Amino acid sequence: MGITELLLLSLGLAMDAFSVSVCKGLSMKKIDYKGATVTALFFGVFQGLMPLIGYFLGSRFEKFISTYSHWIAFILLGFIGGKMIYEVIKGGDEDSVSGEYKLDLKELFVLAIATSIDALAVGVIFAAQKTNLILSVSVIAAITFVVCLAGVVIGNRFGSKYQKKAELAGGIVLVIIGIKLLIDGLVK
């Protein structure tokens, strides 16, 4: 795999995480650079780890991963997105009342897993093609980090003007991403 293909693959893998990062930025009244960096780190690290895991698991679990990954992503993203929608509809939570963004590491963990499951299959491909694993994983992680950091900032710029509507849209986007991943997985 050449560097151009690796860069394009990295950008493709980062798109779901980018969308979720935009949603995280939407929930920040004022940009929280620490929160933005931690969010981007979670997504970058998981996007880098999953191909590594896939590489070592190889074809042993490829069938299971490809069979159920779309369901897992659908359930996780649907739950988080549904929770965001519910909180907007019920009138907000303590984050919106205090005006402060609260970094929820458990939620970030779940989102990072949900958006990086497809990278497991990429790791299996890396093993089959005898790809330079260290370079590939590093590029994927770095590009995802940068893209997600930008996503949080973009989401914040948009969300600060339209906070409630933006949070509702963010939740809907997560649910839609989950549905899209499910449909893509069922159509294969």
Short mmCIF file of N, CA and C in Angstrom, two decimals:
data_model
loop_
_atom_site.label_atom_id
_atom_site.label_comp_id
_atom_site.label_asym_id
_atom_site.label_seq_id
_atom_site.Cartn_x
_atom_site.Cartn_y
_atom_site.Cartn_z
N MET A 1 0.86 -1.17 0.00
CA MET A 1 0.00 0.00 0.00
C MET A 1 0.91 1.24 0.00
N GLY A 2 0.65 2.13 -0.95
CA GLY A 2 1.43 3.35 -1.06
C GLY A 2 0.97 4.41 -0.07
N ILE A 3 1.75 5.48 0.02
CA ILE A 3 1.44 6.55 0.98
C ILE A 3 0.13 7.26 0.62
N THR A 4 -0.14 7.44 -0.66
CA THR A 4 -1.38 8.09 -1.08
C THR A 4 -2.58 7.27 -0.64
N GLU A 5 -2.52 5.96 -0.87
CA GLU A 5 -3.62 5.09 -0.45
C GLU A 5 -3.78 5.09 1.06
N LEU A 6 -2.64 5.10 1.77
CA LEU A 6 -2.69 5.12 3.22
C LEU A 6 -3.32 6.41 3.74
N LEU A 7 -2.97 7.53 3.13
CA LEU A 7 -3.56 8.82 3.54
C LEU A 7 -5.07 8.84 3.28
N LEU A 8 -5.48 8.35 2.11
CA LEU A 8 -6.91 8.31 1.79
C LEU A 8 -7.65 7.34 2.72
N LEU A 9 -7.05 6.20 2.99
CA LEU A 9 -7.65 5.24 3.92
C LEU A 9 -7.79 5.87 5.31
N SER A 10 -6.76 6.57 5.75
CA SER A 10 -6.78 7.21 7.06
C SER A 10 -7.89 8.25 7.15
N LEU A 11 -8.03 9.05 6.11
CA LEU A 11 -9.11 10.05 6.09
C LEU A 11 -10.48 9.38 6.10
N GLY A 12 -10.62 8.32 5.32
CA GLY A 12 -11.88 7.59 5.30
C GLY A 12 -12.24 7.01 6.66
N LEU A 13 -11.25 6.42 7.33
CA LEU A 13 -11.49 5.85 8.66
C LEU A 13 -11.83 6.94 9.68
N ALA A 14 -11.28 8.14 9.49
CA ALA A 14 -11.48 9.22 10.45
C ALA A 14 -12.83 9.92 10.31
N MET A 15 -13.56 9.69 9.24
CA MET A 15 -14.78 10.47 8.99
C MET A 15 -15.87 10.26 10.05
N ASP A 16 -16.10 9.04 10.48
CA ASP A 16 -17.11 8.82 11.52
C ASP A 16 -16.68 9.52 12.81
N ALA A 17 -15.41 9.39 13.16
CA ALA A 17 -14.90 10.05 14.37
C ALA A 17 -14.97 11.57 14.23
N PHE A 18 -14.73 12.09 13.03
CA PHE A 18 -14.85 13.52 12.77
C PHE A 18 -16.28 13.99 13.05
N SER A 19 -17.26 13.25 12.54
CA SER A 19 -18.66 13.62 12.76
C SER A 19 -19.01 13.66 14.24
N VAL A 20 -18.54 12.66 14.97
CA VAL A 20 -18.80 12.62 16.40
C VAL A 20 -18.07 13.76 17.11
N SER A 21 -16.87 14.09 16.66
CA SER A 21 -16.11 15.21 17.24
C SER A 21 -16.83 16.53 17.04
N VAL A 22 -17.43 16.69 15.88
CA VAL A 22 -18.24 17.90 15.63
C VAL A 22 -19.37 17.96 16.65
N CYS A 23 -19.99 16.83 16.90
CA CYS A 23 -21.08 16.77 17.90
C CYS A 23 -20.57 17.14 19.29
N LYS A 24 -19.37 16.67 19.64
CA LYS A 24 -18.80 17.02 20.95
C LYS A 24 -18.55 18.53 21.02
N GLY A 25 -18.06 19.12 19.93
CA GLY A 25 -17.85 20.56 19.89
C GLY A 25 -19.15 21.34 20.01
N LEU A 26 -20.22 20.77 19.48
CA LEU A 26 -21.53 21.42 19.57
C LEU A 26 -21.98 21.58 21.01
N SER A 27 -21.58 20.64 21.85
CA SER A 27 -22.03 20.67 23.24
C SER A 27 -21.20 21.60 24.12
N MET A 28 -20.17 22.21 23.57
CA MET A 28 -19.34 23.14 24.33
C MET A 28 -19.83 24.57 24.10
N LYS A 29 -20.22 25.23 25.18
CA LYS A 29 -20.66 26.62 25.06
C LYS A 29 -19.48 27.49 24.63
N LYS A 30 -18.33 27.26 25.24
CA LYS A 30 -17.09 27.95 24.91
C LYS A 30 -16.06 26.85 24.65
N ILE A 31 -15.20 27.05 23.68
CA ILE A 31 -14.23 26.00 23.33
C ILE A 31 -13.38 25.62 24.54
N ASP A 32 -13.33 24.34 24.79
CA ASP A 32 -12.52 23.77 25.86
C ASP A 32 -11.37 23.02 25.19
N TYR A 33 -10.20 23.66 25.13
CA TYR A 33 -9.08 23.06 24.40
C TYR A 33 -8.60 21.76 25.03
N LYS A 34 -8.68 21.66 26.34
CA LYS A 34 -8.31 20.40 27.00
C LYS A 34 -9.29 19.31 26.59
N GLY A 35 -10.58 19.62 26.64
CA GLY A 35 -11.60 18.65 26.23
C GLY A 35 -11.47 18.29 24.77
N ALA A 36 -11.16 19.27 23.93
CA ALA A 36 -10.99 19.02 22.50
C ALA A 36 -9.80 18.09 22.26
N THR A 37 -8.71 18.34 22.97
CA THR A 37 -7.51 17.52 22.82
C THR A 37 -7.75 16.10 23.31
N VAL A 38 -8.40 15.96 24.45
CA VAL A 38 -8.69 14.62 24.99
C VAL A 38 -9.62 13.86 24.04
N THR A 39 -10.62 14.55 23.51
CA THR A 39 -11.54 13.93 22.55
C THR A 39 -10.77 13.43 21.33
N ALA A 40 -9.94 14.30 20.76
CA ALA A 40 -9.16 13.92 19.58
C ALA A 40 -8.19 12.79 19.90
N LEU A 41 -7.61 12.79 21.09
CA LEU A 41 -6.70 11.71 21.50
C LEU A 41 -7.42 10.37 21.58
N PHE A 42 -8.62 10.38 22.19
CA PHE A 42 -9.39 9.14 22.28
C PHE A 42 -9.62 8.56 20.89
N PHE A 43 -10.12 9.40 19.98
CA PHE A 43 -10.42 8.90 18.64
C PHE A 43 -9.15 8.49 17.89
N GLY A 44 -8.09 9.29 18.00
CA GLY A 44 -6.84 8.97 17.32
C GLY A 44 -6.23 7.67 17.82
N VAL A 45 -6.19 7.51 19.14
CA VAL A 45 -5.61 6.30 19.72
C VAL A 45 -6.41 5.06 19.32
N PHE A 46 -7.74 5.15 19.41
CA PHE A 46 -8.55 3.98 19.07
C PHE A 46 -8.48 3.66 17.58
N GLN A 47 -8.45 4.69 16.72
CA GLN A 47 -8.32 4.42 15.29
C GLN A 47 -6.97 3.79 14.98
N GLY A 48 -5.96 4.11 15.77
CA GLY A 48 -4.65 3.48 15.59
C GLY A 48 -4.57 2.08 16.20
N LEU A 49 -5.23 1.88 17.33
CA LEU A 49 -5.19 0.58 18.01
C LEU A 49 -5.98 -0.51 17.28
N MET A 50 -7.11 -0.14 16.74
CA MET A 50 -7.98 -1.15 16.13
C MET A 50 -7.32 -1.87 14.96
N PRO A 51 -6.65 -1.18 14.03
CA PRO A 51 -5.97 -1.93 12.97
C PRO A 51 -4.84 -2.82 13.52
N LEU A 52 -4.22 -2.35 14.58
CA LEU A 52 -3.17 -3.13 15.23
C LEU A 52 -3.76 -4.44 15.78
N ILE A 53 -4.89 -4.33 16.46
CA ILE A 53 -5.57 -5.51 16.98
C ILE A 53 -6.01 -6.41 15.83
N GLY A 54 -6.60 -5.80 14.80
CA GLY A 54 -7.03 -6.57 13.63
C GLY A 54 -5.89 -7.29 12.95
N TYR A 55 -4.75 -6.65 12.91
CA TYR A 55 -3.55 -7.24 12.30
C TYR A 55 -3.16 -8.52 13.04
N PHE A 56 -3.16 -8.46 14.37
CA PHE A 56 -2.73 -9.62 15.15
C PHE A 56 -3.81 -10.70 15.26
N LEU A 57 -5.06 -10.29 15.20
CA LEU A 57 -6.13 -11.29 15.21
C LEU A 57 -6.22 -11.97 13.85
N GLY A 58 -5.83 -11.20 12.83
CA GLY A 58 -5.82 -11.73 11.48
C GLY A 58 -7.16 -12.29 11.05
N SER A 59 -7.09 -13.30 10.26
CA SER A 59 -8.32 -13.86 9.69
C SER A 59 -9.08 -14.74 10.69
N ARG A 60 -8.48 -15.01 11.83
CA ARG A 60 -9.12 -15.89 12.82
C ARG A 60 -10.52 -15.38 13.20
N PHE A 61 -10.64 -14.06 13.41
CA PHE A 61 -11.93 -13.50 13.83
C PHE A 61 -12.54 -12.58 12.79
N GLU A 62 -11.98 -12.59 11.58
CA GLU A 62 -12.47 -11.68 10.54
C GLU A 62 -13.96 -11.85 10.28
N LYS A 63 -14.42 -13.08 10.22
CA LYS A 63 -15.82 -13.34 9.91
C LYS A 63 -16.72 -12.77 11.01
N PHE A 64 -16.35 -12.97 12.28
CA PHE A 64 -17.15 -12.44 13.38
C PHE A 64 -17.18 -10.92 13.35
N ILE A 65 -16.00 -10.32 13.16
CA ILE A 65 -15.89 -8.86 13.16
C ILE A 65 -16.76 -8.28 12.05
N SER A 66 -16.61 -8.81 10.84
CA SER A 66 -17.37 -8.26 9.72
C SER A 66 -18.86 -8.60 9.84
N THR A 67 -19.20 -9.69 10.51
CA THR A 67 -20.60 -10.06 10.66
C THR A 67 -21.34 -9.16 11.63
N TYR A 68 -20.70 -8.76 12.72
CA TYR A 68 -21.41 -8.04 13.77
C TYR A 68 -20.98 -6.59 13.99
N SER A 69 -19.94 -6.12 13.33
CA SER A 69 -19.44 -4.76 13.59
C SER A 69 -20.50 -3.69 13.34
N HIS A 70 -21.29 -3.86 12.30
CA HIS A 70 -22.32 -2.85 12.00
C HIS A 70 -23.39 -2.82 13.08
N TRP A 71 -23.72 -3.96 13.66
CA TRP A 71 -24.70 -3.99 14.74
C TRP A 71 -24.16 -3.31 16.00
N ILE A 72 -22.90 -3.59 16.31
CA ILE A 72 -22.28 -3.00 17.50
C ILE A 72 -22.21 -1.49 17.36
N ALA A 73 -21.75 -1.00 16.22
CA ALA A 73 -21.67 0.44 15.98
C ALA A 73 -23.06 1.07 16.03
N PHE A 74 -24.05 0.42 15.43
CA PHE A 74 -25.43 0.93 15.43
C PHE A 74 -25.96 1.08 16.85
N ILE A 75 -25.76 0.06 17.67
CA ILE A 75 -26.28 0.10 19.05
C ILE A 75 -25.57 1.18 19.86
N LEU A 76 -24.25 1.24 19.78
CA LEU A 76 -23.50 2.23 20.56
C LEU A 76 -23.82 3.66 20.13
N LEU A 77 -23.77 3.92 18.83
CA LEU A 77 -24.05 5.28 18.35
C LEU A 77 -25.52 5.65 18.55
N GLY A 78 -26.41 4.67 18.37
CA GLY A 78 -27.84 4.93 18.61
C GLY A 78 -28.11 5.29 20.06
N PHE A 79 -27.44 4.59 20.97
CA PHE A 79 -27.63 4.87 22.40
C PHE A 79 -27.13 6.27 22.75
N ILE A 80 -25.90 6.60 22.34
CA ILE A 80 -25.32 7.91 22.68
C ILE A 80 -26.13 9.03 22.02
N GLY A 81 -26.45 8.87 20.73
CA GLY A 81 -27.25 9.88 20.02
C GLY A 81 -28.64 10.02 20.63
N GLY A 82 -29.25 8.90 20.95
CA GLY A 82 -30.57 8.93 21.58
C GLY A 82 -30.53 9.63 22.93
N LYS A 83 -29.47 9.41 23.67
CA LYS A 83 -29.29 10.08 24.97
C LYS A 83 -29.19 11.60 24.78
N MET A 84 -28.43 12.02 23.77
CA MET A 84 -28.31 13.46 23.50
C MET A 84 -29.66 14.06 23.13
N ILE A 85 -30.40 13.38 22.27
CA ILE A 85 -31.73 13.86 21.85
C ILE A 85 -32.65 13.94 23.06
N TYR A 86 -32.66 12.91 23.88
CA TYR A 86 -33.50 12.88 25.07
C TYR A 86 -33.19 14.05 26.01
N GLU A 87 -31.90 14.32 26.23
CA GLU A 87 -31.51 15.41 27.14
C GLU A 87 -31.94 16.77 26.62
N VAL A 88 -31.91 16.96 25.30
CA VAL A 88 -32.36 18.24 24.73
C VAL A 88 -33.88 18.36 24.89
N ILE A 89 -34.59 17.29 24.60
CA ILE A 89 -36.06 17.31 24.67
C ILE A 89 -36.56 17.47 26.10
N LYS A 90 -35.90 16.81 27.04
CA LYS A 90 -36.37 16.89 28.43
C LYS A 90 -36.02 18.22 29.09
N GLY A 91 -35.20 19.01 28.43
CA GLY A 91 -34.91 20.34 28.98
C GLY A 91 -33.48 20.54 29.39
N GLY A 92 -32.60 19.66 28.99
CA GLY A 92 -31.17 19.85 29.27
C GLY A 92 -30.75 19.11 30.51
N ASP A 93 -29.47 19.21 30.79
CA ASP A 93 -28.90 18.59 31.98
C ASP A 93 -28.03 19.60 32.69
N GLU A 94 -27.30 19.17 33.70
CA GLU A 94 -26.50 20.12 34.47
C GLU A 94 -25.43 20.81 33.66
N ASP A 95 -24.95 20.16 32.57
CA ASP A 95 -23.94 20.81 31.72
C ASP A 95 -24.48 22.10 31.13
N SER A 96 -25.73 22.05 30.61
CA SER A 96 -26.27 23.25 29.99
C SER A 96 -26.68 24.28 31.03
N VAL A 97 -27.07 23.84 32.20
CA VAL A 97 -27.47 24.78 33.25
C VAL A 97 -26.26 25.58 33.73
N SER A 98 -25.16 24.89 33.96
CA SER A 98 -23.98 25.58 34.47
C SER A 98 -23.22 26.29 33.36
N GLY A 99 -23.50 25.92 32.09
CA GLY A 99 -22.80 26.52 30.96
C GLY A 99 -21.40 25.95 30.77
N GLU A 100 -21.07 24.91 31.52
CA GLU A 100 -19.75 24.31 31.47
C GLU A 100 -19.80 22.96 30.78
N TYR A 101 -18.82 22.69 29.96
CA TYR A 101 -18.71 21.40 29.29
C TYR A 101 -18.06 20.41 30.26
N LYS A 102 -18.68 19.26 30.43
CA LYS A 102 -18.13 18.22 31.29
C LYS A 102 -17.62 17.08 30.40
N LEU A 103 -16.36 16.76 30.53
CA LEU A 103 -15.75 15.71 29.75
C LEU A 103 -16.14 14.36 30.35
N ASP A 104 -16.85 13.55 29.59
CA ASP A 104 -17.31 12.25 30.04
C ASP A 104 -16.44 11.17 29.39
N LEU A 105 -15.46 10.67 30.13
CA LEU A 105 -14.50 9.71 29.57
C LEU A 105 -15.16 8.38 29.20
N LYS A 106 -16.17 7.95 29.97
CA LYS A 106 -16.86 6.71 29.64
C LYS A 106 -17.56 6.84 28.29
N GLU A 107 -18.22 7.98 28.10
CA GLU A 107 -18.91 8.21 26.83
C GLU A 107 -17.91 8.28 25.67
N LEU A 108 -16.78 8.96 25.88
CA LEU A 108 -15.75 9.04 24.84
C LEU A 108 -15.21 7.66 24.50
N PHE A 109 -15.04 6.83 25.51
CA PHE A 109 -14.56 5.46 25.31
C PHE A 109 -15.51 4.69 24.40
N VAL A 110 -16.81 4.76 24.71
CA VAL A 110 -17.82 4.06 23.91
C VAL A 110 -17.85 4.61 22.48
N LEU A 111 -17.81 5.94 22.35
CA LEU A 111 -17.84 6.55 21.02
C LEU A 111 -16.59 6.18 20.22
N ALA A 112 -15.45 6.16 20.87
CA ALA A 112 -14.20 5.82 20.19
C ALA A 112 -14.23 4.38 19.68
N ILE A 113 -14.78 3.49 20.47
CA ILE A 113 -14.92 2.10 20.04
C ILE A 113 -15.90 2.01 18.87
N ALA A 114 -17.04 2.66 19.02
CA ALA A 114 -18.08 2.59 17.99
C ALA A 114 -17.59 3.10 16.64
N THR A 115 -16.79 4.16 16.66
CA THR A 115 -16.35 4.74 15.39
C THR A 115 -15.09 4.09 14.83
N SER A 116 -14.49 3.18 15.58
CA SER A 116 -13.25 2.57 15.09
C SER A 116 -13.35 1.07 14.84
N ILE A 117 -14.52 0.51 14.98
CA ILE A 117 -14.67 -0.94 14.77
C ILE A 117 -14.30 -1.33 13.34
N ASP A 118 -14.65 -0.50 12.37
CA ASP A 118 -14.32 -0.84 10.99
C ASP A 118 -12.82 -0.90 10.75
N ALA A 119 -12.05 -0.24 11.61
CA ALA A 119 -10.59 -0.28 11.48
C ALA A 119 -10.01 -1.65 11.83
N LEU A 120 -10.77 -2.47 12.56
CA LEU A 120 -10.32 -3.85 12.83
C LEU A 120 -10.13 -4.61 11.53
N ALA A 121 -11.11 -4.47 10.64
CA ALA A 121 -11.04 -5.16 9.36
C ALA A 121 -9.85 -4.66 8.53
N VAL A 122 -9.55 -3.39 8.65
CA VAL A 122 -8.40 -2.83 7.95
C VAL A 122 -7.12 -3.50 8.44
N GLY A 123 -7.04 -3.78 9.72
CA GLY A 123 -5.88 -4.48 10.27
C GLY A 123 -5.71 -5.86 9.67
N VAL A 124 -6.83 -6.55 9.43
CA VAL A 124 -6.78 -7.86 8.80
C VAL A 124 -6.22 -7.72 7.38
N ILE A 125 -6.64 -6.67 6.68
CA ILE A 125 -6.12 -6.41 5.33
C ILE A 125 -4.62 -6.12 5.39
N PHE A 126 -4.20 -5.35 6.40
CA PHE A 126 -2.78 -5.05 6.56
C PHE A 126 -1.97 -6.35 6.71
N ALA A 127 -2.51 -7.29 7.48
CA ALA A 127 -1.81 -8.56 7.69
C ALA A 127 -1.71 -9.34 6.37
N ALA A 128 -2.79 -9.34 5.61
CA ALA A 128 -2.80 -10.07 4.34
C ALA A 128 -1.84 -9.45 3.33
N GLN A 129 -1.72 -8.12 3.35
CA GLN A 129 -0.88 -7.42 2.37
C GLN A 129 0.55 -7.20 2.87
N LYS A 130 0.83 -7.64 4.07
CA LYS A 130 2.16 -7.44 4.67
C LYS A 130 2.57 -5.97 4.64
N THR A 131 1.65 -5.14 5.09
CA THR A 131 1.83 -3.69 5.13
C THR A 131 2.77 -3.30 6.27
N ASN A 132 3.48 -2.19 6.12
CA ASN A 132 4.32 -1.65 7.19
C ASN A 132 3.37 -1.21 8.31
N LEU A 133 3.25 -2.03 9.34
CA LEU A 133 2.25 -1.82 10.38
C LEU A 133 2.49 -0.55 11.19
N ILE A 134 3.71 -0.30 11.62
CA ILE A 134 4.01 0.85 12.46
C ILE A 134 3.69 2.15 11.72
N LEU A 135 4.12 2.26 10.48
CA LEU A 135 3.84 3.45 9.68
C LEU A 135 2.34 3.62 9.49
N SER A 136 1.67 2.56 9.11
CA SER A 136 0.23 2.63 8.82
C SER A 136 -0.58 3.05 10.04
N VAL A 137 -0.31 2.41 11.16
CA VAL A 137 -1.04 2.71 12.40
C VAL A 137 -0.74 4.14 12.85
N SER A 138 0.49 4.56 12.73
CA SER A 138 0.87 5.93 13.13
C SER A 138 0.17 6.98 12.28
N VAL A 139 0.14 6.75 10.97
CA VAL A 139 -0.52 7.70 10.07
C VAL A 139 -2.02 7.76 10.36
N ILE A 140 -2.64 6.61 10.53
CA ILE A 140 -4.09 6.57 10.83
C ILE A 140 -4.37 7.32 12.13
N ALA A 141 -3.61 7.06 13.17
CA ALA A 141 -3.83 7.72 14.46
C ALA A 141 -3.60 9.23 14.36
N ALA A 142 -2.53 9.64 13.70
CA ALA A 142 -2.21 11.08 13.60
C ALA A 142 -3.27 11.83 12.79
N ILE A 143 -3.67 11.27 11.66
CA ILE A 143 -4.67 11.94 10.84
C ILE A 143 -6.00 12.01 11.58
N THR A 144 -6.38 10.95 12.24
CA THR A 144 -7.63 10.96 13.00
C THR A 144 -7.57 12.01 14.11
N PHE A 145 -6.44 12.11 14.81
CA PHE A 145 -6.29 13.11 15.86
C PHE A 145 -6.50 14.52 15.30
N VAL A 146 -5.82 14.85 14.22
CA VAL A 146 -5.91 16.19 13.63
C VAL A 146 -7.33 16.49 13.13
N VAL A 147 -7.91 15.52 12.43
CA VAL A 147 -9.26 15.69 11.89
C VAL A 147 -10.27 15.88 13.02
N CYS A 148 -10.13 15.12 14.10
CA CYS A 148 -11.08 15.22 15.21
C CYS A 148 -10.89 16.50 16.01
N LEU A 149 -9.67 16.94 16.17
CA LEU A 149 -9.43 18.22 16.83
C LEU A 149 -10.10 19.34 16.04
N ALA A 150 -9.94 19.31 14.73
CA ALA A 150 -10.61 20.30 13.88
C ALA A 150 -12.12 20.15 13.99
N GLY A 151 -12.62 18.91 14.08
CA GLY A 151 -14.06 18.68 14.19
C GLY A 151 -14.66 19.30 15.44
N VAL A 152 -13.96 19.17 16.57
CA VAL A 152 -14.46 19.77 17.82
C VAL A 152 -14.52 21.29 17.68
N VAL A 153 -13.48 21.88 17.11
CA VAL A 153 -13.45 23.34 16.94
C VAL A 153 -14.56 23.80 15.99
N ILE A 154 -14.73 23.09 14.87
CA ILE A 154 -15.79 23.43 13.91
C ILE A 154 -17.16 23.31 14.58
N GLY A 155 -17.37 22.23 15.31
CA GLY A 155 -18.64 22.04 16.01
C GLY A 155 -18.91 23.14 17.02
N ASN A 156 -17.86 23.55 17.72
CA ASN A 156 -18.03 24.61 18.71
C ASN A 156 -18.38 25.95 18.06
N ARG A 157 -17.73 26.26 16.96
CA ARG A 157 -18.01 27.53 16.27
C ARG A 157 -19.47 27.58 15.83
N PHE A 158 -19.97 26.47 15.32
CA PHE A 158 -21.36 26.40 14.88
C PHE A 158 -22.30 26.34 16.08
N GLY A 159 -21.95 25.51 17.07
CA GLY A 159 -22.84 25.24 18.19
C GLY A 159 -23.01 26.37 19.17
N SER A 160 -22.04 27.24 19.29
CA SER A 160 -22.16 28.32 20.27
C SER A 160 -23.31 29.26 19.94
N LYS A 161 -23.68 29.34 18.67
CA LYS A 161 -24.79 30.22 18.27
C LYS A 161 -26.13 29.51 18.38
N TYR A 162 -26.13 28.22 18.18
CA TYR A 162 -27.38 27.46 18.11
C TYR A 162 -27.32 26.25 19.02
N GLN A 163 -26.97 26.45 20.29
CA GLN A 163 -26.62 25.34 21.17
C GLN A 163 -27.67 24.22 21.23
N LYS A 164 -28.90 24.53 21.59
CA LYS A 164 -29.91 23.47 21.75
C LYS A 164 -30.20 22.78 20.42
N LYS A 165 -30.39 23.58 19.37
CA LYS A 165 -30.65 22.99 18.06
C LYS A 165 -29.45 22.17 17.60
N ALA A 166 -28.25 22.66 17.88
CA ALA A 166 -27.03 21.96 17.49
C ALA A 166 -26.88 20.65 18.25
N GLU A 167 -27.20 20.65 19.55
CA GLU A 167 -27.13 19.41 20.33
C GLU A 167 -28.13 18.40 19.81
N LEU A 168 -29.33 18.86 19.47
CA LEU A 168 -30.34 17.98 18.91
C LEU A 168 -29.85 17.42 17.57
N ALA A 169 -29.31 18.30 16.73
CA ALA A 169 -28.78 17.86 15.43
C ALA A 169 -27.63 16.88 15.64
N GLY A 170 -26.77 17.14 16.62
CA GLY A 170 -25.66 16.23 16.91
C GLY A 170 -26.14 14.85 17.28
N GLY A 171 -27.15 14.78 18.13
CA GLY A 171 -27.72 13.49 18.50
C GLY A 171 -28.32 12.77 17.30
N ILE A 172 -29.02 13.53 16.47
CA ILE A 172 -29.62 12.95 15.27
C ILE A 172 -28.54 12.44 14.33
N VAL A 173 -27.45 13.21 14.18
CA VAL A 173 -26.35 12.79 13.32
C VAL A 173 -25.75 11.47 13.81
N LEU A 174 -25.56 11.34 15.12
CA LEU A 174 -25.01 10.08 15.65
C LEU A 174 -25.93 8.91 15.35
N VAL A 175 -27.23 9.11 15.53
CA VAL A 175 -28.19 8.04 15.23
C VAL A 175 -28.14 7.70 13.74
N ILE A 176 -28.07 8.73 12.89
CA ILE A 176 -28.01 8.50 11.44
C ILE A 176 -26.74 7.75 11.05
N ILE A 177 -25.61 8.12 11.65
CA ILE A 177 -24.36 7.40 11.36
C ILE A 177 -24.52 5.93 11.76
N GLY A 178 -25.11 5.69 12.93
CA GLY A 178 -25.34 4.32 13.37
C GLY A 178 -26.23 3.55 12.40
N ILE A 179 -27.30 4.20 11.93
CA ILE A 179 -28.22 3.56 10.97
C ILE A 179 -27.49 3.30 9.65
N LYS A 180 -26.69 4.27 9.19
CA LYS A 180 -25.94 4.10 7.94
C LYS A 180 -24.98 2.93 8.04
N LEU A 181 -24.27 2.82 9.15
CA LEU A 181 -23.33 1.72 9.33
C LEU A 181 -24.07 0.37 9.36
N LEU A 182 -25.24 0.38 9.99
CA LEU A 182 -26.05 -0.85 10.04
C LEU A 182 -26.50 -1.25 8.63
N ILE A 183 -27.03 -0.28 7.90
CA ILE A 183 -27.50 -0.57 6.53
C ILE A 183 -26.34 -1.03 5.65
N ASP A 184 -25.21 -0.33 5.73
CA ASP A 184 -24.03 -0.73 4.94
C ASP A 184 -23.63 -2.17 5.28
N GLY A 185 -23.67 -2.52 6.54
CA GLY A 185 -23.29 -3.86 6.96
C GLY A 185 -24.29 -4.92 6.53
N LEU A 186 -25.57 -4.57 6.51
CA LEU A 186 -26.60 -5.53 6.11
C LEU A 186 -26.63 -5.73 4.60
N VAL A 187 -26.25 -4.70 3.86
CA VAL A 187 -26.29 -4.78 2.39
C VAL A 187 -25.14 -5.61 1.84
N LYS A 188 -24.02 -5.68 2.57
CA LYS A 188 -22.83 -6.44 2.10
C LYS A 188 -23.17 -7.86 1.79
#
